[in-house]
Amino acid sequence: MTAREVNPALAREFGLSAEEYDRVMAIMGRAPSLTELGIFSVMWSEHCSYKSSRVWLKQLPTTAPWVIHGPGENAGVVDIGDGLAAIFKMESHNHPSFIEPYQGAATGVGGILRDVFTMGARPIANLNALRFGHPDDPRTRRVVDGVVRGIGGYGNCVGVPTVGGEVNFHPAYNGNPLVNAMTVGIAPRDRIFLSAAAGIGNPVVYVGSKTGRDGIHGATMASAEFDADTDAKRPTVQVGDPYTEKLLIEACLELMATDAIVAIQDMGAAGLTSSSVEMAGKGGVGIELDLDQVPQREAAMTAYEMMLSESQERMLMVLRPEQQEVARAIFEKWELDFAVIGHLTDTGRIVVRHRGVIEADIALDPLAEQAPLYHRPMVETPKPGPLGEVADPVGLAAALLTLIACPDLCSRAWVWNQYDSTIGGQTVQRPGGADAAVVRIEGLARALALTTDCTPRYCAADPEAGGRQAVAEAWRNLTAVGARPLAITDNMNFGNPEKPEIMGQFAASIRGMAAACLALDFPVVSGNVSLYNETDGRGILPTPAIGGLGVLEDARDSLGLALQPGLELVLIGTTAGWLGQSLWLREIAGREAGPPPPVDLMTERRNGDFVRGQILSGQVAACHDLSDGGLLIALAEMALGGRTGATLTDTPAGVAPHAFWFGEDQARYVLAVADVDALLAAAAAAGVPTMRLGYTGGVDLTLPGGVAISLIELRAAHERFFPAWMGS
């Protein structure tokens, strides 16, 4: 890279404001070098510093008796019993996935895997939450194809099953898709590895792949909007190698079985800069790096390039000196680079040398403590007015066939069939078979339940209600398979925080999430914030994606949604017929209007605890929570899942049929049971409202009024979209 003059213009190009550059000058007491400016720019980027969101994130509840490590480490850690811990996190790779969909998504998977195994966990499952533009937008098909292939290509090759997720479409994502990746791993409770460096003089060791020029300023790019020059950002997208990642997992876990590691950190966003600065900063020590020792795959790399490269499959460690050669032997056995590139000092500074020249010399405390923290202006989102009466223009049968075929409700088999969901042999509930994925813990009866959830159209209409609902739906999905929900990770995807209306959305979503987490004993243990999700000034829908984790004492107790013949159908919860922001309103009436459904958290808790108890007592044959599309969509999905029809009762008086069957009221489940009287009695004793819906059997879904839709016709509609749209 040709040397460039460091000045306010270059600082602005690197993402620093004039005020932030002045602060850098004050900290340094001089003009920074190019490498120093690069270090400040990435560490003070929105992506790394959370400078617009930290004040709000502190409102989220993060503790519980089962939480071992909450936010602040590479991933969250919860106790799952038997001396084991689950380690999990969700992160975004939104901007890279629009520029280069395959590599953007693939390296998103690789990065979140490293966040988990760097803490000592063997990854056991991947999930994802994907939002794409309207199918008619000419860019959407290319992005979908690349993202799905990237997720499958990386996850399948690295040997970790992709067991769940979600896919949605909306024009607001036309120029800015969301690719949120989640990984879950298992580790011994007493063998959790942290990132705080310690031990003056201890060696700082680089392991993994060689460093190249890919991904330079990726963190800065992720902290800026897209515009007409988006294609020019291609060099900021990393290139991944899942086979090297697999070797890195095995080498790290083998080394973790020894006592060699003092601290460990993956080289993710901002690469060598963030890993070295964060490790030394957390440990209250200094660090010196000799970049001549960094393994490089390209010639004549500068200090600036090496410090900011986001090349994949790399880790930074602090080792005990006496164990250095043990570690070297392990990494050489796995044919990975191993290089001592520095040591810890007592100076409290990061000093970077290259070719005998000091390229950076920065005090770590001011770099962290004087990082920008903004209380940005905010404007609350106006509450939508009441929806009012909406007439049914088509009838129940036509609406069902339209909704079950629409991009947001159609079968995702085209997507998940590209993912290996069973590698490792521990997957109990696969994609499409239940409300949450269930993965057995090898060697034990115990299993984890996993889900990702968010309804962005709710969040756009009322961010606080939408944040509350996102957490509640994750809790419901775990409950619906019989799991006890433990904790969540989040991925806060929003537009430009410098716009008051966007900060209003963010703050309100946090309020809603915090209320739900408290009411449901469902703390936040890790997460990620992705801002500036805008293209040409147009922002995405506010999307606080939630990744939920729960535990089942016995994997055999987990429950799917497929119907069987000879069962009674029961609705748990109250239905008022809420059509505001519903998919029926959008797809049938052609409107996005009204407030989203209210979320009564005490009702969610009561109904969910009852349903879980009935599942674990063996009283329920199938369960499905109610969300997008409402009751009739849930019943259709259950019928298709079990290849078993159902006959439904008449609509109750006082609610319009289309509102009752397609309304999206919350805190509801459909249960299929053999002994309906026992279930109804138990519900009455618990104060849980119920309604008998009908019975299962046959090859048709027979609607109220006697209209029968064959499962063949229903399946054809449900499975049509993706193969036709993608041409396969």
XYZ file of C-alpha atoms in Angstrom:
728
model
C 0.000 0.000 0.000
C 1.358 3.399 -0.956
C 1.978 5.614 2.073
C -0.710 8.239 2.458
C -0.669 11.516 4.318
C -2.493 11.303 7.629
C -4.878 14.231 7.925
C -8.530 14.925 8.798
C -9.631 13.985 5.273
C -8.030 10.555 5.504
C -9.446 10.100 8.995
C -12.910 10.821 7.621
C -12.318 8.298 4.841
C -11.469 5.789 7.573
C -14.785 6.516 9.320
C -13.653 8.956 12.034
C -15.475 12.244 12.473
C -13.599 15.515 12.835
C -14.252 15.470 16.593
C -13.034 11.886 16.870
C -9.853 12.720 14.964
C -9.243 15.646 17.298
C -9.591 13.220 20.207
C -7.021 10.908 18.602
C -4.629 13.858 18.270
C -5.142 14.752 21.936
C -4.491 11.177 23.084
C -1.380 10.833 20.957
C -0.061 14.346 21.522
C 0.926 14.326 17.851
C -0.351 13.279 14.471
C -0.802 9.504 14.342
C 1.014 7.314 11.867
C -1.017 5.577 9.173
C -1.024 2.361 11.184
C -2.057 4.193 14.360
C -4.869 5.927 12.506
C -6.012 2.553 11.204
C -6.007 1.116 14.734
C -8.077 3.991 16.098
C -10.488 3.885 13.173
C -11.368 0.223 13.551
C -11.417 0.159 17.351
C -13.645 3.237 17.383
C -15.873 1.990 14.573
C -19.501 1.334 15.357
C -18.889 -2.347 14.693
C -16.196 -2.668 17.380
C -16.961 0.073 19.912
C -20.786 0.090 20.021
C -20.505 3.837 20.426
C -24.146 4.520 19.581
C -25.653 1.504 21.337
C -23.730 0.908 24.575
C -25.894 3.263 26.617
C -29.005 1.292 25.655
C -27.585 -2.226 25.805
C -26.935 -1.760 29.534
C -30.702 -1.934 30.099
C -30.862 -5.615 29.102
C -30.958 -8.193 31.912
C -27.867 -10.400 31.679
C -27.781 -12.482 34.858
C -29.457 -15.592 36.230
C -28.289 -18.435 38.471
C -27.477 -20.496 35.358
C -25.507 -17.750 33.577
C -21.741 -18.314 33.836
C -20.545 -15.520 31.536
C -22.738 -12.802 30.087
C -21.891 -10.122 27.523
C -18.265 -9.041 27.329
C -16.628 -12.288 26.329
C -16.475 -13.835 22.869
C -19.782 -15.630 23.517
C -22.284 -16.192 26.306
C -21.999 -19.182 28.646
C -24.807 -20.938 30.538
C -24.806 -23.942 32.846
C -26.743 -26.881 31.364
C -26.036 -29.465 34.062
C -23.831 -32.563 34.234
C -20.792 -30.314 34.609
C -21.300 -28.885 31.131
C -21.854 -25.412 29.723
C -23.466 -24.231 26.503
C -21.566 -21.432 24.762
C -23.403 -19.479 22.088
C -23.636 -16.237 20.173
C -25.164 -14.642 17.083
C -23.342 -12.173 14.824
C -24.041 -10.315 11.608
C -22.304 -10.382 8.249
C -24.801 -8.145 6.484
C -22.688 -5.770 4.438
C -20.208 -8.396 3.174
C -23.104 -10.655 2.160
C -24.544 -8.028 -0.160
C -21.202 -7.274 -1.791
C -20.079 -10.907 -2.142
C -22.993 -13.139 -1.043
C -21.144 -16.456 -1.007
C -18.007 -15.339 0.834
C -19.902 -12.869 2.994
C -22.182 -15.587 4.347
C -19.471 -18.249 4.506
C -17.096 -16.085 6.520
C -19.984 -15.066 8.769
C -20.358 -18.742 9.671
C -16.601 -19.119 10.126
C -16.386 -16.074 12.364
C -19.173 -17.121 14.704
C -17.722 -20.626 14.964
C -14.433 -19.108 16.156
C -16.215 -16.974 18.744
C -17.516 -20.198 20.282
C -14.565 -22.574 20.081
C -12.147 -19.874 21.262
C -13.829 -20.282 24.654
C -13.156 -24.014 24.748
C -16.395 -25.324 23.269
C -16.813 -27.875 20.542
C -19.421 -26.427 18.157
C -22.478 -28.686 17.854
C -24.935 -26.576 15.855
C -25.283 -23.593 13.547
C -28.400 -21.523 12.887
C -29.068 -18.431 10.813
C -31.573 -15.624 10.444
C -31.798 -14.311 6.879
C -33.682 -11.307 5.518
C -33.752 -10.570 1.809
C -35.262 -7.970 -0.482
C -38.449 -8.430 -2.480
C -38.265 -11.438 -4.822
C -39.043 -9.142 -7.759
C -35.960 -7.011 -7.137
C -33.337 -8.093 -9.696
C -30.629 -8.352 -7.004
C -32.499 -10.583 -4.585
C -32.193 -13.900 -6.391
C -28.400 -13.535 -6.719
C -28.049 -12.668 -3.046
C -30.264 -15.550 -1.886
C -28.409 -18.044 -4.055
C -24.977 -16.916 -2.849
C -25.877 -16.614 0.818
C -27.507 -20.045 1.029
C -24.629 -21.680 -0.833
C -22.127 -19.858 1.385
C -23.776 -20.994 4.614
C -24.077 -24.562 3.378
C -20.625 -24.642 1.841
C -18.855 -23.523 5.004
C -20.975 -25.301 7.613
C -21.145 -28.590 5.726
C -17.389 -28.694 5.108
C -16.421 -27.784 8.650
C -18.624 -30.579 9.973
C -21.101 -28.628 12.118
C -24.803 -29.200 11.371
C -26.990 -26.262 10.367
C -30.149 -27.110 12.264
C -32.448 -24.095 12.137
C -33.128 -20.521 11.221
C -35.520 -18.270 9.360
C -35.885 -16.658 5.941
C -37.978 -13.563 5.240
C -38.470 -11.148 2.366
C -39.358 -7.455 2.322
C -38.589 -4.548 -0.028
C -36.828 -2.744 2.850
C -33.965 -5.257 2.485
C -33.570 -4.782 -1.278
C -30.185 -3.092 -0.996
C -29.146 -4.437 2.387
C -29.871 -8.088 3.222
C -29.352 -9.369 6.744
C -27.231 -12.447 7.352
C -27.144 -13.272 11.063
C -25.240 -16.437 11.990
C -25.478 -18.292 15.300
C -23.299 -21.075 16.706
C -23.772 -23.202 19.818
C -21.042 -25.278 21.437
C -20.531 -27.467 24.488
C -17.622 -27.257 26.958
C -16.814 -28.564 30.441
C -18.107 -26.029 32.928
C -14.693 -25.764 34.592
C -12.717 -25.392 31.338
C -13.928 -22.068 29.914
C -11.216 -20.008 28.208
C -11.296 -16.219 28.422
C -9.553 -13.440 26.541
C -7.881 -11.322 29.257
C -4.105 -11.476 28.791
C -1.870 -12.016 31.834
C 1.764 -12.653 32.702
C 4.393 -10.028 31.864
C 6.804 -11.493 29.353
C 4.467 -14.281 28.254
C 4.648 -14.990 24.515
C 1.923 -13.769 22.161
C 1.334 -16.436 19.552
C -0.376 -16.320 16.166
C -1.949 -19.563 14.881
C -4.025 -20.641 11.900
C -3.931 -19.318 8.354
C -1.569 -16.799 6.828
C -2.440 -13.112 6.633
C -3.432 -11.565 3.315
C -4.967 -8.344 2.123
C -8.582 -9.532 2.216
C -10.962 -7.860 4.627
C -8.907 -4.721 5.274
C -11.196 -2.148 6.884
C -14.049 -4.650 7.012
C -15.123 -3.322 10.418
C -15.211 0.209 9.054
C -17.192 -0.903 6.011
C -19.682 -2.610 8.338
C -20.137 0.739 10.108
C -21.179 2.710 7.030
C -24.109 2.902 4.652
C -24.073 1.545 1.129
C -24.200 3.874 -1.853
C -23.453 3.854 -5.571
C -19.833 2.845 -4.848
C -20.751 -0.439 -3.158
C -18.885 -2.588 -5.682
C -15.659 -0.781 -4.820
C -15.898 -2.304 -1.334
C -15.324 -5.865 -2.586
C -11.721 -5.977 -1.242
C -13.103 -5.501 2.275
C -14.844 -8.903 2.104
C -12.868 -11.783 3.571
C -12.293 -15.156 1.906
C -12.938 -18.251 3.994
C -11.568 -21.812 4.005
C -13.742 -24.218 6.020
C -11.206 -27.034 5.819
C -8.604 -24.871 7.555
C -11.254 -23.887 10.115
C -11.859 -27.551 10.885
C -8.140 -28.069 11.486
C -8.070 -24.955 13.660
C -10.962 -26.218 15.785
C -9.244 -29.539 16.404
C -5.855 -27.974 17.120
C -7.291 -25.423 19.551
C -9.368 -28.006 21.409
C -6.350 -30.304 21.668
C -4.239 -27.484 23.090
C -7.058 -26.555 25.470
C -6.768 -30.005 27.028
C -3.353 -28.893 28.321
C -2.543 -26.005 30.668
C -0.685 -24.009 28.002
C -3.206 -21.239 27.310
C -3.360 -18.099 29.435
C -5.725 -16.201 27.110
C -7.138 -16.702 23.642
C -9.033 -14.545 21.156
C -10.104 -15.097 17.572
C -9.050 -12.566 14.950
C -12.467 -11.412 13.813
C -13.501 -7.869 12.963
C -10.373 -5.667 12.794
C -8.194 -8.786 12.855
C -4.874 -8.557 14.665
C -5.720 -5.067 15.930
C -8.857 -5.960 17.847
C -7.552 -9.268 19.186
C -4.320 -7.775 20.543
C -5.888 -4.556 21.865
C -8.791 -6.353 23.554
C -6.668 -9.082 25.119
C -4.121 -6.654 26.542
C -6.752 -4.101 27.527
C -8.900 -6.616 29.403
C -5.838 -7.906 31.215
C -4.510 -4.468 32.127
C -1.134 -5.172 30.529
C 0.830 -3.934 27.531
C 1.644 -5.807 24.344
C 4.477 -5.595 21.834
C 4.146 -7.084 18.353
C 6.848 -7.795 15.772
C 5.050 -7.955 12.445
C 8.091 -9.428 10.739
C 7.052 -12.699 12.414
C 3.441 -12.665 11.150
C 2.855 -15.456 8.591
C 1.967 -13.742 5.315
C 0.587 -15.072 2.077
C 1.193 -11.894 0.055
C 4.407 -10.040 -0.627
C 5.449 -6.658 0.725
C 2.560 -6.275 3.180
C 2.736 -3.116 5.266
C 2.157 -2.803 8.999
C -1.136 -1.060 8.279
C -2.306 -3.956 6.114
C -1.278 -6.650 8.571
C -2.884 -4.931 11.548
C -6.186 -4.350 9.748
C -6.457 -7.484 7.621
C -9.470 -9.653 8.410
C -8.108 -12.796 6.792
C -9.995 -15.764 8.184
C -9.150 -18.808 10.293
C -6.672 -17.041 12.592
C -6.354 -16.921 16.389
C -4.183 -15.030 18.870
C -3.033 -16.639 22.115
C -1.019 -15.829 25.188
C 0.828 -18.968 26.266
C 2.761 -20.104 29.298
C 6.417 -19.957 28.188
C 7.215 -23.466 29.350
C 4.370 -24.823 27.184
C 5.283 -22.947 24.010
C 6.902 -25.923 22.278
C 4.033 -28.218 23.265
C 1.687 -25.814 21.537
C 3.945 -25.504 18.508
C 4.000 -29.285 18.074
C 0.213 -29.476 18.149
C -0.281 -26.813 15.498
C 2.452 -28.192 13.282
C 0.811 -31.618 13.534
C -2.404 -30.056 12.212
C -0.373 -28.290 9.480
C -1.275 -24.801 10.698
C 0.949 -21.766 11.074
C 2.354 -21.141 14.540
C 4.413 -18.015 15.158
C 5.540 -16.117 18.243
C 4.825 -12.541 17.170
C 5.249 -10.664 20.437
C 5.078 -10.638 24.211
C 3.231 -8.979 27.083
C 4.695 -5.943 28.804
C 3.962 -3.829 31.865
C 3.721 -0.582 29.857
C -0.031 -0.503 29.269
C 0.694 0.265 25.603
C 0.461 -1.500 22.271
C 3.729 -1.192 20.384
C 3.923 -2.461 16.816
C 7.269 -2.939 15.067
C 7.868 -3.758 11.423
C 11.241 -3.980 9.699
C 12.919 -2.353 12.676
C 10.558 0.659 12.707
C 7.953 1.417 15.374
C 4.757 1.736 13.323
C 2.405 2.203 16.278
C 2.804 3.127 19.934
C -0.530 3.779 21.651
C -1.629 3.815 25.294
C -4.339 1.176 25.658
C -6.377 2.792 28.435
C -7.224 5.962 26.483
C -7.831 3.900 23.343
C -10.603 2.125 25.235
C -11.718 4.609 27.882
C -11.805 7.621 25.593
C -13.554 5.771 22.797
C -16.619 7.707 21.660
C -19.859 7.090 23.523
C -22.844 8.852 22.047
C -26.209 9.714 23.531
C -27.640 10.319 20.115
C -30.862 12.283 19.652
C -33.890 10.052 19.312
C -37.499 10.334 18.272
C -40.035 7.711 19.280
C -41.881 5.887 16.515
C -45.491 7.166 16.364
C -47.995 4.538 17.476
C -50.168 3.320 14.585
C -53.844 4.077 14.801
C -56.420 1.281 15.158
C -56.849 -0.883 12.087
C -60.627 -0.932 12.168
C -62.801 -3.493 10.424
C -61.295 -5.183 7.368
C -63.631 -7.168 5.121
C -62.666 -10.588 3.795
C -62.359 -10.330 -0.006
C -61.595 -13.983 -0.809
C -62.737 -16.441 1.882
C -60.811 -18.861 4.062
C -59.833 -21.450 1.435
C -58.427 -18.992 -1.112
C -56.611 -17.050 1.610
C -55.049 -20.231 3.000
C -53.747 -21.316 -0.414
C -52.388 -17.823 -1.093
C -50.691 -17.458 2.285
C -49.183 -20.943 2.437
C -47.566 -20.244 -0.944
C -46.250 -16.712 -0.282
C -42.478 -16.170 0.104
C -42.717 -15.591 3.864
C -44.718 -18.757 4.608
C -43.810 -21.203 1.852
C -41.656 -24.265 2.413
C -37.975 -23.511 3.034
C -36.934 -27.015 1.961
C -34.996 -25.559 -0.985
C -32.910 -23.668 1.589
C -32.388 -26.251 4.297
C -31.789 -29.108 1.840
C -28.513 -27.360 0.991
C -27.468 -27.569 4.640
C -26.275 -30.740 6.339
C -28.525 -30.740 9.378
C -27.596 -34.180 10.715
C -23.804 -34.395 10.512
C -22.523 -35.570 13.872
C -25.566 -37.765 14.357
C -27.027 -35.829 17.302
C -29.833 -33.849 15.616
C -33.201 -34.881 17.061
C -35.526 -32.269 15.529
C -34.537 -31.207 12.016
C -35.539 -28.063 10.104
C -39.249 -27.960 9.398
C -40.184 -30.661 11.860
C -40.632 -28.602 15.013
C -40.759 -25.039 16.296
C -37.143 -25.290 17.457
C -34.198 -27.456 16.536
C -33.204 -30.075 19.104
C -29.648 -31.411 19.314
C -28.653 -34.169 21.704
C -25.481 -33.771 23.764
C -23.259 -36.669 22.789
C -23.094 -39.358 25.422
C -26.006 -37.966 27.444
C -29.792 -38.077 27.405
C -29.864 -34.273 27.706
C -30.436 -32.076 24.646
C -30.441 -28.409 23.680
C -33.295 -26.667 21.898
C -32.354 -23.793 19.594
C -34.252 -21.158 17.629
C -33.966 -17.771 15.923
C -36.886 -15.347 15.831
C -38.000 -11.827 14.986
C -40.970 -10.223 13.223
C -39.555 -7.039 11.690
C -42.883 -5.685 10.437
C -44.081 -5.620 14.052
C -40.908 -3.757 15.030
C -41.407 -1.174 12.287
C -44.953 -0.445 13.438
C -44.147 -0.437 17.174
C -40.501 -1.175 18.071
C -41.180 -1.754 21.749
C -43.976 -4.244 21.085
C -41.853 -5.824 18.360
C -38.874 -6.268 20.680
C -41.117 -7.809 23.307
C -42.683 -10.162 20.766
C -39.340 -11.303 19.330
C -38.171 -12.514 22.740
C -41.572 -14.020 23.563
C -41.713 -15.945 20.299
C -38.243 -17.407 20.851
C -39.379 -18.469 24.330
C -42.559 -19.998 22.849
C -40.676 -21.929 20.192
C -38.394 -23.513 22.776
C -41.375 -24.267 24.985
C -43.263 -25.881 22.090
C -40.650 -28.648 21.807
C -40.697 -29.214 25.577
C -37.527 -27.301 26.460
C -36.905 -25.054 29.448
C -35.741 -21.726 27.980
C -32.437 -20.557 29.485
C -31.055 -17.511 27.676
C -30.828 -15.564 24.459
C -28.267 -13.996 22.189
C -29.332 -11.056 20.048
C -28.421 -9.393 16.787
C -29.621 -5.796 16.680
C -29.934 -4.856 12.999
C -30.916 -1.219 12.417
C -30.359 1.693 10.060
C -28.301 4.861 10.520
C -28.068 5.728 14.241
C -27.390 9.365 13.390
C -31.064 9.633 12.432
C -33.204 10.272 15.530
C -35.998 8.025 14.297
C -33.562 5.089 14.030
C -32.261 5.620 17.552
C -35.867 5.800 18.663
C -36.460 2.373 17.114
C -33.340 0.974 18.769
C -34.132 2.297 22.240
C -37.743 1.144 22.105
C -36.774 -2.341 20.898
C -34.361 -2.639 23.816
C -37.128 -1.649 26.243
C -39.416 -4.306 24.849
C -36.745 -6.974 24.876
C -35.707 -6.135 28.442
C -39.279 -6.396 29.699
C -39.745 -9.785 28.059
C -36.404 -11.137 29.255
C -37.253 -10.173 32.836
C -40.778 -11.554 32.759
C -39.713 -14.852 31.181
C -36.430 -15.365 33.128
C -34.666 -15.376 29.772
C -31.507 -13.216 30.067
C -29.288 -11.892 27.278
C -25.807 -13.439 27.483
C -24.223 -12.326 24.218
C -24.996 -10.453 21.041
C -24.043 -8.109 18.270
C -25.127 -4.700 17.002
C -25.224 -3.981 13.274
C -26.049 -0.377 12.402
C -25.934 1.689 9.210
C -27.966 -0.940 7.369
C -29.037 1.523 4.699
C -28.595 1.952 0.981
C -28.864 5.387 -0.586
C -30.446 6.665 2.617
C -33.165 3.995 2.810
C -32.995 1.873 5.946
C -34.024 -1.691 6.637
C -36.902 -2.609 8.908
C -35.733 -2.557 12.537
C -34.735 -6.172 13.123
C -33.721 -7.227 16.643
C -33.105 -10.895 15.835
C -33.218 -13.235 18.821
C -31.371 -16.537 19.159
C -32.839 -18.649 21.937
C -31.403 -21.644 23.798
C -33.192 -24.060 26.086
C -32.510 -27.442 27.647
C -34.348 -30.771 27.723
C -33.384 -33.272 30.386
C -34.139 -36.086 27.952
C -34.021 -35.694 24.184
C -36.753 -38.329 23.886
C -39.193 -35.858 25.436
C -38.807 -33.368 22.590
C -41.911 -32.811 20.511
C -42.498 -31.998 16.869
C -45.443 -30.440 15.063
C -46.539 -33.307 12.778
C -50.098 -34.545 13.173
C -51.091 -38.188 13.511
C -54.559 -39.674 12.892
C -57.036 -40.067 15.704
C -56.165 -37.037 17.812
C -58.110 -34.041 19.107
C -56.944 -30.508 18.346
C -56.938 -27.904 21.112
C -56.133 -24.207 20.971
C -54.290 -22.827 23.997
C -54.752 -19.097 24.553
C -57.264 -16.405 23.694
C -58.052 -15.282 20.153
C -59.383 -11.790 19.531
C -58.662 -11.953 15.802
C -55.773 -9.455 15.653
C -55.125 -8.524 12.022
C -52.918 -5.450 12.488
C -49.538 -6.025 10.734
C -50.577 -9.599 9.960
C -49.502 -11.492 6.884
C -53.184 -11.930 5.981
C -53.533 -8.146 5.896
C -50.459 -7.783 3.687
C -50.947 -10.702 1.310
C -54.755 -10.716 1.019
C -55.852 -7.153 1.729
C -52.705 -5.565 0.284
C -51.977 -3.396 3.332
C -49.290 -3.027 5.982
C -51.203 -1.136 8.633
C -52.371 -0.990 12.214
C -50.582 -1.838 15.444
C -48.958 -5.262 15.900
C -50.600 -7.713 18.299
C -50.148 -6.900 21.985
C -47.877 -9.170 24.022
C -49.063 -9.889 27.561
C -45.953 -11.323 29.184
C -47.703 -12.810 32.202
C -50.082 -14.618 29.872
C -47.131 -15.825 27.800
C -45.524 -17.220 30.942
C -48.686 -18.883 32.233
C -49.678 -20.481 28.922
C -46.149 -21.550 28.041
C -45.414 -23.110 31.420
C -48.666 -25.064 31.153
C -47.888 -26.312 27.640
C -44.363 -27.365 28.615
C -45.678 -29.261 31.614
C -48.199 -31.126 29.469
C -45.534 -32.029 26.904
C -43.123 -33.338 29.525
C -45.878 -35.361 31.189
C -46.485 -37.157 27.888
C -49.976 -35.760 27.307
C -49.264 -34.080 23.943
C -48.638 -35.777 20.577
C -47.835 -32.632 18.575
C -47.449 -28.937 19.331
C -47.063 -25.785 17.253
C -46.897 -22.217 18.478
C -48.945 -19.616 16.602
C -47.143 -16.773 14.869
C -47.021 -15.612 11.233
C -50.253 -16.382 9.443
C -52.156 -17.326 12.559
C -54.146 -20.414 13.467
C -55.059 -21.827 10.063
C -51.486 -21.595 8.788
C -50.260 -23.445 11.888
C -52.813 -26.198 11.372
C -51.898 -26.511 7.693
C -48.207 -26.821 8.587
C -49.007 -29.506 11.159
C -51.108 -31.426 8.633
C -48.407 -31.246 5.975
C -45.744 -32.223 8.492
C -47.558 -35.423 9.415
C -49.230 -36.066 6.053
C -52.443 -36.278 8.038
C -55.565 -34.245 7.471
C -57.879 -32.587 9.986
C -61.479 -31.503 10.273
C -62.027 -28.148 11.945
C -64.935 -26.870 13.993
C -66.975 -23.791 13.212
C -65.673 -20.327 13.971
C -66.774 -19.128 17.431
C -69.344 -16.361 17.606
C -68.168 -12.805 18.022
C -65.049 -13.007 15.808
C -65.040 -12.696 12.022
C -63.904 -15.990 10.468
C -60.905 -14.516 8.637
C -59.811 -12.684 11.788
C -60.149 -15.787 13.957
C -58.296 -18.126 11.612
C -55.595 -15.725 10.364
C -55.226 -13.231 13.219
C -51.820 -13.207 14.897
C -52.765 -12.975 18.573
C -49.865 -13.980 20.830
C -49.359 -16.513 23.657
C -51.107 -19.274 21.686
C -50.337 -22.893 20.797
C -52.120 -25.717 18.984
C -51.892 -29.083 20.721
C -52.815 -32.480 19.306
C -53.789 -34.830 22.119
C -55.283 -38.277 22.626
C -57.094 -37.519 25.908
C -58.741 -34.183 25.308
C -60.835 -34.240 28.483
C -57.773 -34.632 30.694
C -56.036 -31.760 28.937
C -59.027 -29.454 29.185
C -59.405 -30.235 32.883
C -55.746 -29.516 33.558
C -55.970 -26.253 31.640
C -59.033 -25.164 33.556
C -57.268 -25.889 36.840
C -54.308 -23.763 35.709
C -56.505 -20.896 34.536
C -55.406 -21.383 30.910
C -58.048 -20.646 28.231
C -58.660 -23.406 25.692
C -60.873 -24.198 22.718
C -61.501 -27.477 20.914
C -60.646 -27.052 17.250
C -61.507 -30.412 15.707
C -59.880 -33.769 15.095
C -57.207 -35.341 12.896
C -57.394 -37.931 10.139
C -57.945 -38.319 6.424
C -56.176 -36.711 3.500
C -57.881 -33.312 3.486
C -57.851 -30.209 5.623
C -61.566 -29.558 6.050
C -62.303 -25.960 6.930
C -65.240 -24.597 8.920
C -68.279 -24.772 6.670
C -67.151 -28.041 5.078
C -64.762 -26.830 2.358
C -62.055 -29.491 1.977
C -58.568 -28.814 0.603
C -56.565 -31.920 -0.209
C -53.107 -32.178 1.313
C -51.811 -32.756 -2.218
C -53.123 -29.362 -3.318
C -51.936 -27.729 -0.119
C -48.435 -29.209 -0.466
C -48.175 -28.167 -4.107
C -48.946 -24.581 -3.136
C -46.610 -24.676 -0.154
C -43.610 -26.050 -2.039
C -43.945 -24.089 -5.286
C -42.160 -20.797 -4.667
C -38.469 -21.512 -4.151
C -37.952 -24.147 -6.883
C -39.862 -22.039 -9.408
C -38.144 -18.785 -8.447
C -34.645 -20.222 -8.248
C -35.098 -22.353 -11.331
C -34.435 -25.699 -9.717
